[in-house]
mmCIF file with all atom_site columns, C-alpha atoms in Angstrom:
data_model
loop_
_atom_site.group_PDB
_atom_site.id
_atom_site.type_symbol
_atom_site.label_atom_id
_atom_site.label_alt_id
_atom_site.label_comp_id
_atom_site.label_asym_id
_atom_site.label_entity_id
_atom_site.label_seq_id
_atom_site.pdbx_PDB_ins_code
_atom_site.Cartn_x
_atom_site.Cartn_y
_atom_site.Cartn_z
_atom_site.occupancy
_atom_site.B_iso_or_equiv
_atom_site.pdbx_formal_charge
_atom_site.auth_seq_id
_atom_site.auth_comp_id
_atom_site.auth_asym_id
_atom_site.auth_atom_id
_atom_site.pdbx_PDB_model_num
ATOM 1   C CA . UNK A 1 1   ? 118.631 134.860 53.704 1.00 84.00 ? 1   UNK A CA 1
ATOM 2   C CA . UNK A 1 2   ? 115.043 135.994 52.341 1.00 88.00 ? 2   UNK A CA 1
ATOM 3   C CA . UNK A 1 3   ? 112.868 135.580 49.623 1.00 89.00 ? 3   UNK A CA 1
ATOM 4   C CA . UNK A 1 4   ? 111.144 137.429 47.290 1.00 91.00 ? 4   UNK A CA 1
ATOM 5   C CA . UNK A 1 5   ? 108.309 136.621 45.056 1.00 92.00 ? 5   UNK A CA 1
ATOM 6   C CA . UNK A 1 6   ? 110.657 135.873 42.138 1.00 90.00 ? 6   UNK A CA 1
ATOM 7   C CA . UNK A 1 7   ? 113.821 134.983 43.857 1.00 91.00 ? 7   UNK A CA 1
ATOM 8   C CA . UNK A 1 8   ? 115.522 133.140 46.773 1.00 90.00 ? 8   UNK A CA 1
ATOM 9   C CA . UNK A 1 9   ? 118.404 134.876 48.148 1.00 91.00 ? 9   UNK A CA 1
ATOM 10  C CA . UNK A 1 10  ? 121.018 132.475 50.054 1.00 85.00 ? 10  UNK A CA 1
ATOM 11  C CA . UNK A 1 11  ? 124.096 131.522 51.441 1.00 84.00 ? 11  UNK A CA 1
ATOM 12  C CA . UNK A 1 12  ? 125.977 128.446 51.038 1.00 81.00 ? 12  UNK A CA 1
ATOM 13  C CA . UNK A 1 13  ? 129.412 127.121 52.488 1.00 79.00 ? 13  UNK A CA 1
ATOM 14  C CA . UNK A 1 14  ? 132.148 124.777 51.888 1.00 78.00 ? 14  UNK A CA 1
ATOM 15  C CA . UNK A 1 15  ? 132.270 122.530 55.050 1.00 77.00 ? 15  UNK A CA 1
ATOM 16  C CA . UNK A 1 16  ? 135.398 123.241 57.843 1.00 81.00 ? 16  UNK A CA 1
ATOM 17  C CA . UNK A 1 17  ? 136.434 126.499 55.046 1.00 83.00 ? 17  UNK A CA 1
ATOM 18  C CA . UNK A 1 18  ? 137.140 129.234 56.863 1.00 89.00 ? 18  UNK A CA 1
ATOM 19  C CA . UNK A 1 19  ? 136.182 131.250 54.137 1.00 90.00 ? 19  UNK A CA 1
ATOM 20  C CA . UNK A 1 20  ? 132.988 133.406 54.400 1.00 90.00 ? 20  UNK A CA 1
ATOM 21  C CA . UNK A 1 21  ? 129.937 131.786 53.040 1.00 88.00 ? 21  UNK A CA 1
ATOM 22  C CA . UNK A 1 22  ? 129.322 132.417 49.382 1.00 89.00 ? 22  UNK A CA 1
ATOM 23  C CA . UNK A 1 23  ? 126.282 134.614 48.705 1.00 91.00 ? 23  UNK A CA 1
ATOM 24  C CA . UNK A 1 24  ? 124.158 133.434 45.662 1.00 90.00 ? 24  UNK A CA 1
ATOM 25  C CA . UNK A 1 25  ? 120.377 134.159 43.891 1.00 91.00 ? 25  UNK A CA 1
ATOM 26  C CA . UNK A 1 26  ? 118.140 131.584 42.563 1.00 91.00 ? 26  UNK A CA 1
ATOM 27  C CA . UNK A 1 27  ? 114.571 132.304 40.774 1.00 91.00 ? 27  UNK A CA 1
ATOM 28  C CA . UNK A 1 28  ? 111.685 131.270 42.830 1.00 89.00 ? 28  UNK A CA 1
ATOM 29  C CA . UNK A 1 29  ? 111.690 127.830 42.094 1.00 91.00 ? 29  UNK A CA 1
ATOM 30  C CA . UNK A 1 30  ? 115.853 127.480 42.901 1.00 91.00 ? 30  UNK A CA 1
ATOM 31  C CA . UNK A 1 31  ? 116.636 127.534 38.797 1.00 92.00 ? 31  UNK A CA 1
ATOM 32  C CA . UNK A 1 32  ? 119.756 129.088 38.211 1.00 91.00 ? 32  UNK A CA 1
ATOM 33  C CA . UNK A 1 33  ? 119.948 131.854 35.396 1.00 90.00 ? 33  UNK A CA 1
ATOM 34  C CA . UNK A 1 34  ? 123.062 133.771 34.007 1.00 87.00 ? 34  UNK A CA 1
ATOM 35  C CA . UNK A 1 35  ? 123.407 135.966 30.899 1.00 88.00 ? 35  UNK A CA 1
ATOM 36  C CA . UNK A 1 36  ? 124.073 134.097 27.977 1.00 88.00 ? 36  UNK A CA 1
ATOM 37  C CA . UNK A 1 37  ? 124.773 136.385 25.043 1.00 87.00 ? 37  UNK A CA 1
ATOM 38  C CA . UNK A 1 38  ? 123.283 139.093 26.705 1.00 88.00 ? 38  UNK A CA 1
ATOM 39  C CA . UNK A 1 39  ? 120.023 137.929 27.875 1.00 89.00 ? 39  UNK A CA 1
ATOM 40  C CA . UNK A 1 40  ? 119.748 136.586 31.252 1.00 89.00 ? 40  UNK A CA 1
ATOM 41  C CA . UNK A 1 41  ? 118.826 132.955 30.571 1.00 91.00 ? 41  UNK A CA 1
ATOM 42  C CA . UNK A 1 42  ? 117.909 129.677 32.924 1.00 92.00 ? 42  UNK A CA 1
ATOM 43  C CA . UNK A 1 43  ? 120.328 126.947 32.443 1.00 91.00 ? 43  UNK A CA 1
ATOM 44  C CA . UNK A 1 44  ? 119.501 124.895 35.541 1.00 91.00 ? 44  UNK A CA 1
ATOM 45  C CA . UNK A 1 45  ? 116.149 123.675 36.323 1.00 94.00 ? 45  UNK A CA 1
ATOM 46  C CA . UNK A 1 46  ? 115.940 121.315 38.359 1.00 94.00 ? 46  UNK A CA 1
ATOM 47  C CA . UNK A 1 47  ? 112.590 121.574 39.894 1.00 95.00 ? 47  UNK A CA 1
ATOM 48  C CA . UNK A 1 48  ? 109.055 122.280 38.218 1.00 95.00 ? 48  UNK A CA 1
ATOM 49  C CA . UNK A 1 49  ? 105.917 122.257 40.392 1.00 94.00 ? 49  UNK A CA 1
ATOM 50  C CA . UNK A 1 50  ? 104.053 120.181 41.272 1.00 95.00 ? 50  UNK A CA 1
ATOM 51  C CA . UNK A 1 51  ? 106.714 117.386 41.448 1.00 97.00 ? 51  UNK A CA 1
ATOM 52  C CA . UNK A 1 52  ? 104.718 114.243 40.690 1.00 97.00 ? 52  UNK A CA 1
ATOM 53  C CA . UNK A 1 53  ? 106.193 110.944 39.955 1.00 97.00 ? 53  UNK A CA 1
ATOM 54  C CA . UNK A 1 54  ? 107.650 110.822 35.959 1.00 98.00 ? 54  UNK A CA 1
ATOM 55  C CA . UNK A 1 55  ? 106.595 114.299 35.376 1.00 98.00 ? 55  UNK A CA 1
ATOM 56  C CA . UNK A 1 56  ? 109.623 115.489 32.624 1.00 98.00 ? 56  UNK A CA 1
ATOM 57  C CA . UNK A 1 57  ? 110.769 118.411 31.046 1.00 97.00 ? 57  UNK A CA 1
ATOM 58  C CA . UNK A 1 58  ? 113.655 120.121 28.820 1.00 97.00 ? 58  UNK A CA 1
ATOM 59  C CA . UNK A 1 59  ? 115.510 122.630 29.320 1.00 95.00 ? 59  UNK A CA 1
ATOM 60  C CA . UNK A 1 60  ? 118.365 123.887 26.235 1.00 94.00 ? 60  UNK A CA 1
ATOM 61  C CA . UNK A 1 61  ? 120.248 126.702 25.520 1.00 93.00 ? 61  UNK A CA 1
ATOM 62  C CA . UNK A 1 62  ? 123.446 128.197 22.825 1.00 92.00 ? 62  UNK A CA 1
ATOM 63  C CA . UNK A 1 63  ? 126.048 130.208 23.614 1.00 91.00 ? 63  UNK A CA 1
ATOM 64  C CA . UNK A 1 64  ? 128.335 132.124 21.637 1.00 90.00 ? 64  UNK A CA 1
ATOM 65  C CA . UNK A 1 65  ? 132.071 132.778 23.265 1.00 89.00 ? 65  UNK A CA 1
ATOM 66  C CA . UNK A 1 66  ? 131.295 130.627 26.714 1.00 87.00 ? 66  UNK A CA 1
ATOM 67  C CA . UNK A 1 67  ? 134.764 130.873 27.443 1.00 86.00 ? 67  UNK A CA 1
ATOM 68  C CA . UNK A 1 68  ? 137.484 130.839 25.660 1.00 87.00 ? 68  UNK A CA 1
ATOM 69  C CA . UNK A 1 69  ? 138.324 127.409 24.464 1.00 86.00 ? 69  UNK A CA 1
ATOM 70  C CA . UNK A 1 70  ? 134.673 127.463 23.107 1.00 87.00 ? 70  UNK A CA 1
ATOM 71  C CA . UNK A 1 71  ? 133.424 129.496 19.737 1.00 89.00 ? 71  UNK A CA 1
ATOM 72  C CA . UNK A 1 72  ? 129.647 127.707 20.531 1.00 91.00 ? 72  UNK A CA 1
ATOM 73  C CA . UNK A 1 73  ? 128.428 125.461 22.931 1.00 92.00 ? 73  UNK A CA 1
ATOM 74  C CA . UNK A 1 74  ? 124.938 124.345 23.109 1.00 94.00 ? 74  UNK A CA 1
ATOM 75  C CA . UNK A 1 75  ? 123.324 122.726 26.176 1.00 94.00 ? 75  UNK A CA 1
ATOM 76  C CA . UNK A 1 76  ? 120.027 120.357 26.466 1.00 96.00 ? 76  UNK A CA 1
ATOM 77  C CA . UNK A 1 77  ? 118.747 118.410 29.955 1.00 97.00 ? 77  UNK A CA 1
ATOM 78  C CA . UNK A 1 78  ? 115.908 116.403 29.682 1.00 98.00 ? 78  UNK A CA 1
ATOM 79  C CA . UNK A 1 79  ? 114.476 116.002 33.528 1.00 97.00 ? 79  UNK A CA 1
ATOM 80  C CA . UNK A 1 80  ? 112.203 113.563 35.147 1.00 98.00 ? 80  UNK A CA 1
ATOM 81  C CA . UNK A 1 81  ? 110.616 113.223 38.414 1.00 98.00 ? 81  UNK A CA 1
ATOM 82  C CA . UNK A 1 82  ? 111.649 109.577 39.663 1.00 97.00 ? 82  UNK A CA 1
ATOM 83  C CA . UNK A 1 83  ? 109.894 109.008 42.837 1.00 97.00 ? 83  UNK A CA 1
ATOM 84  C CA . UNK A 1 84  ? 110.370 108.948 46.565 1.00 97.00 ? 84  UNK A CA 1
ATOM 85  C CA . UNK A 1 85  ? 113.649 107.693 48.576 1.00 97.00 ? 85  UNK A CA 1
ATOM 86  C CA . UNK A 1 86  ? 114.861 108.108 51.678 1.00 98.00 ? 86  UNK A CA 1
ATOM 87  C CA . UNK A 1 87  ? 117.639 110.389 51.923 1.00 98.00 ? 87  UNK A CA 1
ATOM 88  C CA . UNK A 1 88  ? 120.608 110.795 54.595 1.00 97.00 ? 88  UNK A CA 1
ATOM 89  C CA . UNK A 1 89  ? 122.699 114.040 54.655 1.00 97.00 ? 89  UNK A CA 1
ATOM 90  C CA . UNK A 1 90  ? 124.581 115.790 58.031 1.00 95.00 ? 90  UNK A CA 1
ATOM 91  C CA . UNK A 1 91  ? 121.205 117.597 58.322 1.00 95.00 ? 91  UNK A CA 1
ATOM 92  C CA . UNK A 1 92  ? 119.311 114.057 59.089 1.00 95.00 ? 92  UNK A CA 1
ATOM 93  C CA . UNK A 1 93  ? 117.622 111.737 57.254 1.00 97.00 ? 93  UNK A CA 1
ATOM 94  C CA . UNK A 1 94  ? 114.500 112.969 54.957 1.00 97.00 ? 94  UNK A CA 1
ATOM 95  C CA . UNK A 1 95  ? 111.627 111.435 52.801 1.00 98.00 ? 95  UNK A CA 1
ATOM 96  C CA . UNK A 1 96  ? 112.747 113.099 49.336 1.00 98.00 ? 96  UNK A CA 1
ATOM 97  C CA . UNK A 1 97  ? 111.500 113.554 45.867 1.00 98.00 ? 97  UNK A CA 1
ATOM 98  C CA . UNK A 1 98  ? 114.107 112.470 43.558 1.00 98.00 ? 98  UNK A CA 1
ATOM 99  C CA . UNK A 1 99  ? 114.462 114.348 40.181 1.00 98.00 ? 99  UNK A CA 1
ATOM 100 C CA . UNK A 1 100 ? 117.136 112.792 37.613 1.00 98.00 ? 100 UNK A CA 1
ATOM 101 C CA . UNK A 1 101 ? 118.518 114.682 34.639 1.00 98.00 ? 101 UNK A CA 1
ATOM 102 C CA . UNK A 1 102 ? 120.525 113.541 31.639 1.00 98.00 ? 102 UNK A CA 1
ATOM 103 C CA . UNK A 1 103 ? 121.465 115.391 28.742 1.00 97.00 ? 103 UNK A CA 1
ATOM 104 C CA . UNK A 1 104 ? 123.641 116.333 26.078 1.00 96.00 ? 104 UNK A CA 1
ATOM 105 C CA . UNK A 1 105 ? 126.388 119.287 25.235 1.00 95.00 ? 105 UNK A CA 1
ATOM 106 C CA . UNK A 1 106 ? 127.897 119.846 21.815 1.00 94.00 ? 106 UNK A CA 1
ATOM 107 C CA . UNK A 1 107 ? 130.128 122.574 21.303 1.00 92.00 ? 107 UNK A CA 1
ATOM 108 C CA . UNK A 1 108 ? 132.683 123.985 18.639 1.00 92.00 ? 108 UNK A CA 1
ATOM 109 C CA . UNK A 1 109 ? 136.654 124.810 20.062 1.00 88.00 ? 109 UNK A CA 1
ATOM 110 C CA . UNK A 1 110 ? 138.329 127.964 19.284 1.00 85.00 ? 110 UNK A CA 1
ATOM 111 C CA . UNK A 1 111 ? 140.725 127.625 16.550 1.00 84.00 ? 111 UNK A CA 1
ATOM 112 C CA . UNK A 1 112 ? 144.193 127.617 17.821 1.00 80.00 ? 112 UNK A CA 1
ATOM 113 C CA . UNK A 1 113 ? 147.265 128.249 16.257 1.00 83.00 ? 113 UNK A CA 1
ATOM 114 C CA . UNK A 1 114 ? 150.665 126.473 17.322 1.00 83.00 ? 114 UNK A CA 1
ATOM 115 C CA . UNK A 1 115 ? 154.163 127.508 16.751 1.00 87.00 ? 115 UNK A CA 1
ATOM 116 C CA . UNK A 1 116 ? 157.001 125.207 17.482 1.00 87.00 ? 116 UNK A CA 1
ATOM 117 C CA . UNK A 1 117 ? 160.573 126.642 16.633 1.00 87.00 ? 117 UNK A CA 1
ATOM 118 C CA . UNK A 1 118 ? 163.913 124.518 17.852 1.00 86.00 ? 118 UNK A CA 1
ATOM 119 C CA . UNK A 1 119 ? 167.678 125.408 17.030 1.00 85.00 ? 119 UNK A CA 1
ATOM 120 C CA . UNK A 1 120 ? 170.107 122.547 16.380 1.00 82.00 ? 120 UNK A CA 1
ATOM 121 C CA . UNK A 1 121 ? 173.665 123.375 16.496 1.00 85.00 ? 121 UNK A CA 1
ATOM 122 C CA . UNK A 1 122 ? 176.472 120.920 14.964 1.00 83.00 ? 122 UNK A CA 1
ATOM 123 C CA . UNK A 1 123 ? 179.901 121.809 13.954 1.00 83.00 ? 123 UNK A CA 1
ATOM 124 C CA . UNK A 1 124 ? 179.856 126.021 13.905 1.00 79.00 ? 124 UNK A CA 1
ATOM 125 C CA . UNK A 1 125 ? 176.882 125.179 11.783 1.00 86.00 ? 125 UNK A CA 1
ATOM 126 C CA . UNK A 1 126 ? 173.149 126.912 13.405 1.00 86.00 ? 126 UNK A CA 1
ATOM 127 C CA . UNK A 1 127 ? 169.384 125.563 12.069 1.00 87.00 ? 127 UNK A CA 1
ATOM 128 C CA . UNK A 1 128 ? 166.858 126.967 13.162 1.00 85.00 ? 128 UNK A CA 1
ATOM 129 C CA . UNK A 1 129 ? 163.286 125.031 12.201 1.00 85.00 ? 129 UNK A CA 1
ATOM 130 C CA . UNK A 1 130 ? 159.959 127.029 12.755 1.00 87.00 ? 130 UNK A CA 1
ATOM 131 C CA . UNK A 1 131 ? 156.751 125.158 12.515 1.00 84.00 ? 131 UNK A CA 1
ATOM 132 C CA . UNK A 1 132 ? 153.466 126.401 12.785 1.00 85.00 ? 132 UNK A CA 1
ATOM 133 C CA . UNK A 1 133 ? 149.965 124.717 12.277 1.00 82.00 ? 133 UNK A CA 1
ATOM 134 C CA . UNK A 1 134 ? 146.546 125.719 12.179 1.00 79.00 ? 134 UNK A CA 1
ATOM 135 C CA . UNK A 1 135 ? 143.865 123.695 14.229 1.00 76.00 ? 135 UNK A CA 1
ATOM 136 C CA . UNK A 1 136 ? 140.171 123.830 13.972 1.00 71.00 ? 136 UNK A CA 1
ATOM 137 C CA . UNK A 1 137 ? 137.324 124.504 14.469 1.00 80.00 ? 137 UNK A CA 1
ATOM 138 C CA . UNK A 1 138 ? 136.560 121.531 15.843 1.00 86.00 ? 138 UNK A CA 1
ATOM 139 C CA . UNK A 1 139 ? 133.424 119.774 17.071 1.00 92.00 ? 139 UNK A CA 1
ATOM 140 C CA . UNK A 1 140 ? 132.856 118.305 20.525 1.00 92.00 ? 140 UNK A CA 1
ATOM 141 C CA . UNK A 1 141 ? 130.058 116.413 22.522 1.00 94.00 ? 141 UNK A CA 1
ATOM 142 C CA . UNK A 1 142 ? 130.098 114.996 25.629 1.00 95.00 ? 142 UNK A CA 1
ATOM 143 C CA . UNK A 1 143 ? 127.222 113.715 27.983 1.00 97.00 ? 143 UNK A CA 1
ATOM 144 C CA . UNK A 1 144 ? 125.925 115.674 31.813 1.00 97.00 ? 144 UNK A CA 1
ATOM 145 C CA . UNK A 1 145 ? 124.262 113.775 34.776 1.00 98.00 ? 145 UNK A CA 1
ATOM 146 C CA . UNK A 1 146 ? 122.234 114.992 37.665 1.00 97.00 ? 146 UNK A CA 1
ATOM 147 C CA . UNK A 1 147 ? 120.116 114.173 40.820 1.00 98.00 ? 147 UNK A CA 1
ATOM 148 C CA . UNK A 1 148 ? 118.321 116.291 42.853 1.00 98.00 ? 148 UNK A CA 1
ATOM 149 C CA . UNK A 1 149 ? 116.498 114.962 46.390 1.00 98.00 ? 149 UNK A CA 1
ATOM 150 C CA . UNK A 1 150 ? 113.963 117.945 47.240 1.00 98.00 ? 150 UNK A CA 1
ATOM 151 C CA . UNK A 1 151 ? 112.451 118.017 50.796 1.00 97.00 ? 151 UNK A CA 1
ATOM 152 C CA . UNK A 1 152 ? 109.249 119.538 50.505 1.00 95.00 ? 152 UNK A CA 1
ATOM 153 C CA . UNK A 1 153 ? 109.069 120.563 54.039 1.00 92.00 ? 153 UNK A CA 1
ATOM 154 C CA . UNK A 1 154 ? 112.192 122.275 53.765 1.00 92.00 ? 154 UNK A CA 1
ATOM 155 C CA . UNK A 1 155 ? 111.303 123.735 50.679 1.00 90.00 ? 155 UNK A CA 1
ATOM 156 C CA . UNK A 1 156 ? 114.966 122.922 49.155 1.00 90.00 ? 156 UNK A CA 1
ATOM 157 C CA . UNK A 1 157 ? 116.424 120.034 47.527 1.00 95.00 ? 157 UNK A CA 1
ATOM 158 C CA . UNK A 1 158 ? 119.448 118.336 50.493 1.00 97.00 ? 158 UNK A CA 1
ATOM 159 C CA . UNK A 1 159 ? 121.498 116.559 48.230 1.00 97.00 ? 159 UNK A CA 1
ATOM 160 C CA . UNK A 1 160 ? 122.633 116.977 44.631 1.00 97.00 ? 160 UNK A CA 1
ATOM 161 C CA . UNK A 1 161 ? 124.809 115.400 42.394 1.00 97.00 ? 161 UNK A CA 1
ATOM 162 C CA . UNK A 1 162 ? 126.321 116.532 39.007 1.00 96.00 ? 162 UNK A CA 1
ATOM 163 C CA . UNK A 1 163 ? 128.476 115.432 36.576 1.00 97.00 ? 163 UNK A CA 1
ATOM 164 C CA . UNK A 1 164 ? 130.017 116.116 33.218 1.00 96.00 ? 164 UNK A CA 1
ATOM 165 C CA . UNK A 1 165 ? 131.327 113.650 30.460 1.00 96.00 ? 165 UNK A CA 1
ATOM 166 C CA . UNK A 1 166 ? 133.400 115.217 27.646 1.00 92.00 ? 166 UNK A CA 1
ATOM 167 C CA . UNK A 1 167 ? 133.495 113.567 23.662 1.00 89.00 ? 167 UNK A CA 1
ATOM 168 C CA . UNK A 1 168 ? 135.478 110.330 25.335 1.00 90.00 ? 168 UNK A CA 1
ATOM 169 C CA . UNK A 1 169 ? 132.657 109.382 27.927 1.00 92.00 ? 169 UNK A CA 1
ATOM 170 C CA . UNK A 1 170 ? 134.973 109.905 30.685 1.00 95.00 ? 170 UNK A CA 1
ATOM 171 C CA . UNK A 1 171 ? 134.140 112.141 33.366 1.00 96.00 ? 171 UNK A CA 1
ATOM 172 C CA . UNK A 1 172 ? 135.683 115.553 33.886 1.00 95.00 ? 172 UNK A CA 1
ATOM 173 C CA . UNK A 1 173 ? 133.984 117.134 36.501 1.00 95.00 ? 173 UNK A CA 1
ATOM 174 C CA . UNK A 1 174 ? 131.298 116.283 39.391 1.00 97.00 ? 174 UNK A CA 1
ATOM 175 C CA . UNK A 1 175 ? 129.875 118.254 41.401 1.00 94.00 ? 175 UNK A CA 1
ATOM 176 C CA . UNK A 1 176 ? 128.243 117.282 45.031 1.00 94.00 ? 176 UNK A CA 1
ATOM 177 C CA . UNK A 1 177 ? 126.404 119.088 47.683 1.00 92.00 ? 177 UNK A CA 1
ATOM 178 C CA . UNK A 1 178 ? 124.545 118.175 51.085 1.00 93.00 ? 178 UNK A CA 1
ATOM 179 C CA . UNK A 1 179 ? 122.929 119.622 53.421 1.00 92.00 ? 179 UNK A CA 1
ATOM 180 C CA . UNK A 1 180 ? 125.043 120.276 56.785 1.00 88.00 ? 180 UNK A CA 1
ATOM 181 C CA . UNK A 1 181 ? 122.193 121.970 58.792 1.00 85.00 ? 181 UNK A CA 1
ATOM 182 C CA . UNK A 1 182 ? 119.090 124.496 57.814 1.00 81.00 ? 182 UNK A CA 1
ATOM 183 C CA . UNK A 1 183 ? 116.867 127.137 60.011 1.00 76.00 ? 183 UNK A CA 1
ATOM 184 C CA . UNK A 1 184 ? 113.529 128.228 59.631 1.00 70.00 ? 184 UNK A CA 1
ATOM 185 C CA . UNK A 1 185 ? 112.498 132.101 59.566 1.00 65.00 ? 185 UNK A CA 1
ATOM 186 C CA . UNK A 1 186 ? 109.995 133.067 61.377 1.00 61.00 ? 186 UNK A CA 1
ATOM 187 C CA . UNK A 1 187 ? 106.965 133.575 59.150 1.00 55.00 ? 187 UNK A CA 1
#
């Protein structure tokens, strides 16, 4: 939609949705920030200039009270500039950088309380059993995968991948995006 010197403004869609595009910022170089604990923070870099082949760098953060499952979690991506590949999305078929990123998340759970009560009934006689326990806090790690293939001539990555492992190694969430179509301002 435009760009300023130290953000990108845009818009970005769910293919066939009839719902209105989604209206998002990004810093100049597409990294991602949100406040963390009050100070607005970049947890998503994918892409430091120039982009030359096994170039790497870290990015980590804490936060206090992400949610509210979570007392702490704490966040660190190590990224690295792979190479060139050839890359097909909807919008064609590009020469891309690819940037990999693999990291680590640890984080602390809430303490949570459970009560269980149950009646049992048996000749005119009533029990009733309550039952409560105490968990936590407890400690939690789990694993986070990305790729990024950035079209210089575009000036935007068209296909990204991400994914997150919790303490078990199994995946819980992933994350993909291409790129349907793209227009160029006029400069």
């Amino acid at each position: 939609m435009r760009v300023t010197p130290s953000h990108i403004y845009y818009a970005s869609a769910q293919p066939g949705s009839t719902q209105a595009p989604s209206e998002a910022i990004a810093g100049a170089d597409w990294s991602r920030e949100r406040n963390v604990d009050g100070t607005d923070t970049v947890v998503n870099r994918p892409l430091v200039f120039p982009l030359t082949t096994g170039k790497t760098w870290e990015l980590d953060y804490t936060e206090s009270h992400p949610n509210r499952s979570f007392a702490m979690q704490k966040w660190t991506t190590q990224y690295r500039v792979v190479g060139t590949e050839s890359v097909t999305v909807p919008a064609g078929t590009f020469e891309a950088i690819k940037i990999e990123a693999e990291g680590d998340w640890s984080g602390q759970l809430e303490p949570t309380k459970t009560v269980t009560q149950a009646a049992q009934i048996q000749q005119g006689n009533t029990a009733l059993m309550t039952h409560a326990q105490q968990v936590g806090p407890v400690k939690v790690t789990g694993r986070t995968y990305k790729a990024f293939w950035y079209v210089p001539e575009i000036g935007r990555w068209v296909k990204s991948v991400e994914e997150y492992y919790g303490s078990n190694g199994v995946r819980n969430e992933r994350y993909t995006g291409e790129l349907e179509s793209f227009k160029r301002s006029a400069q």
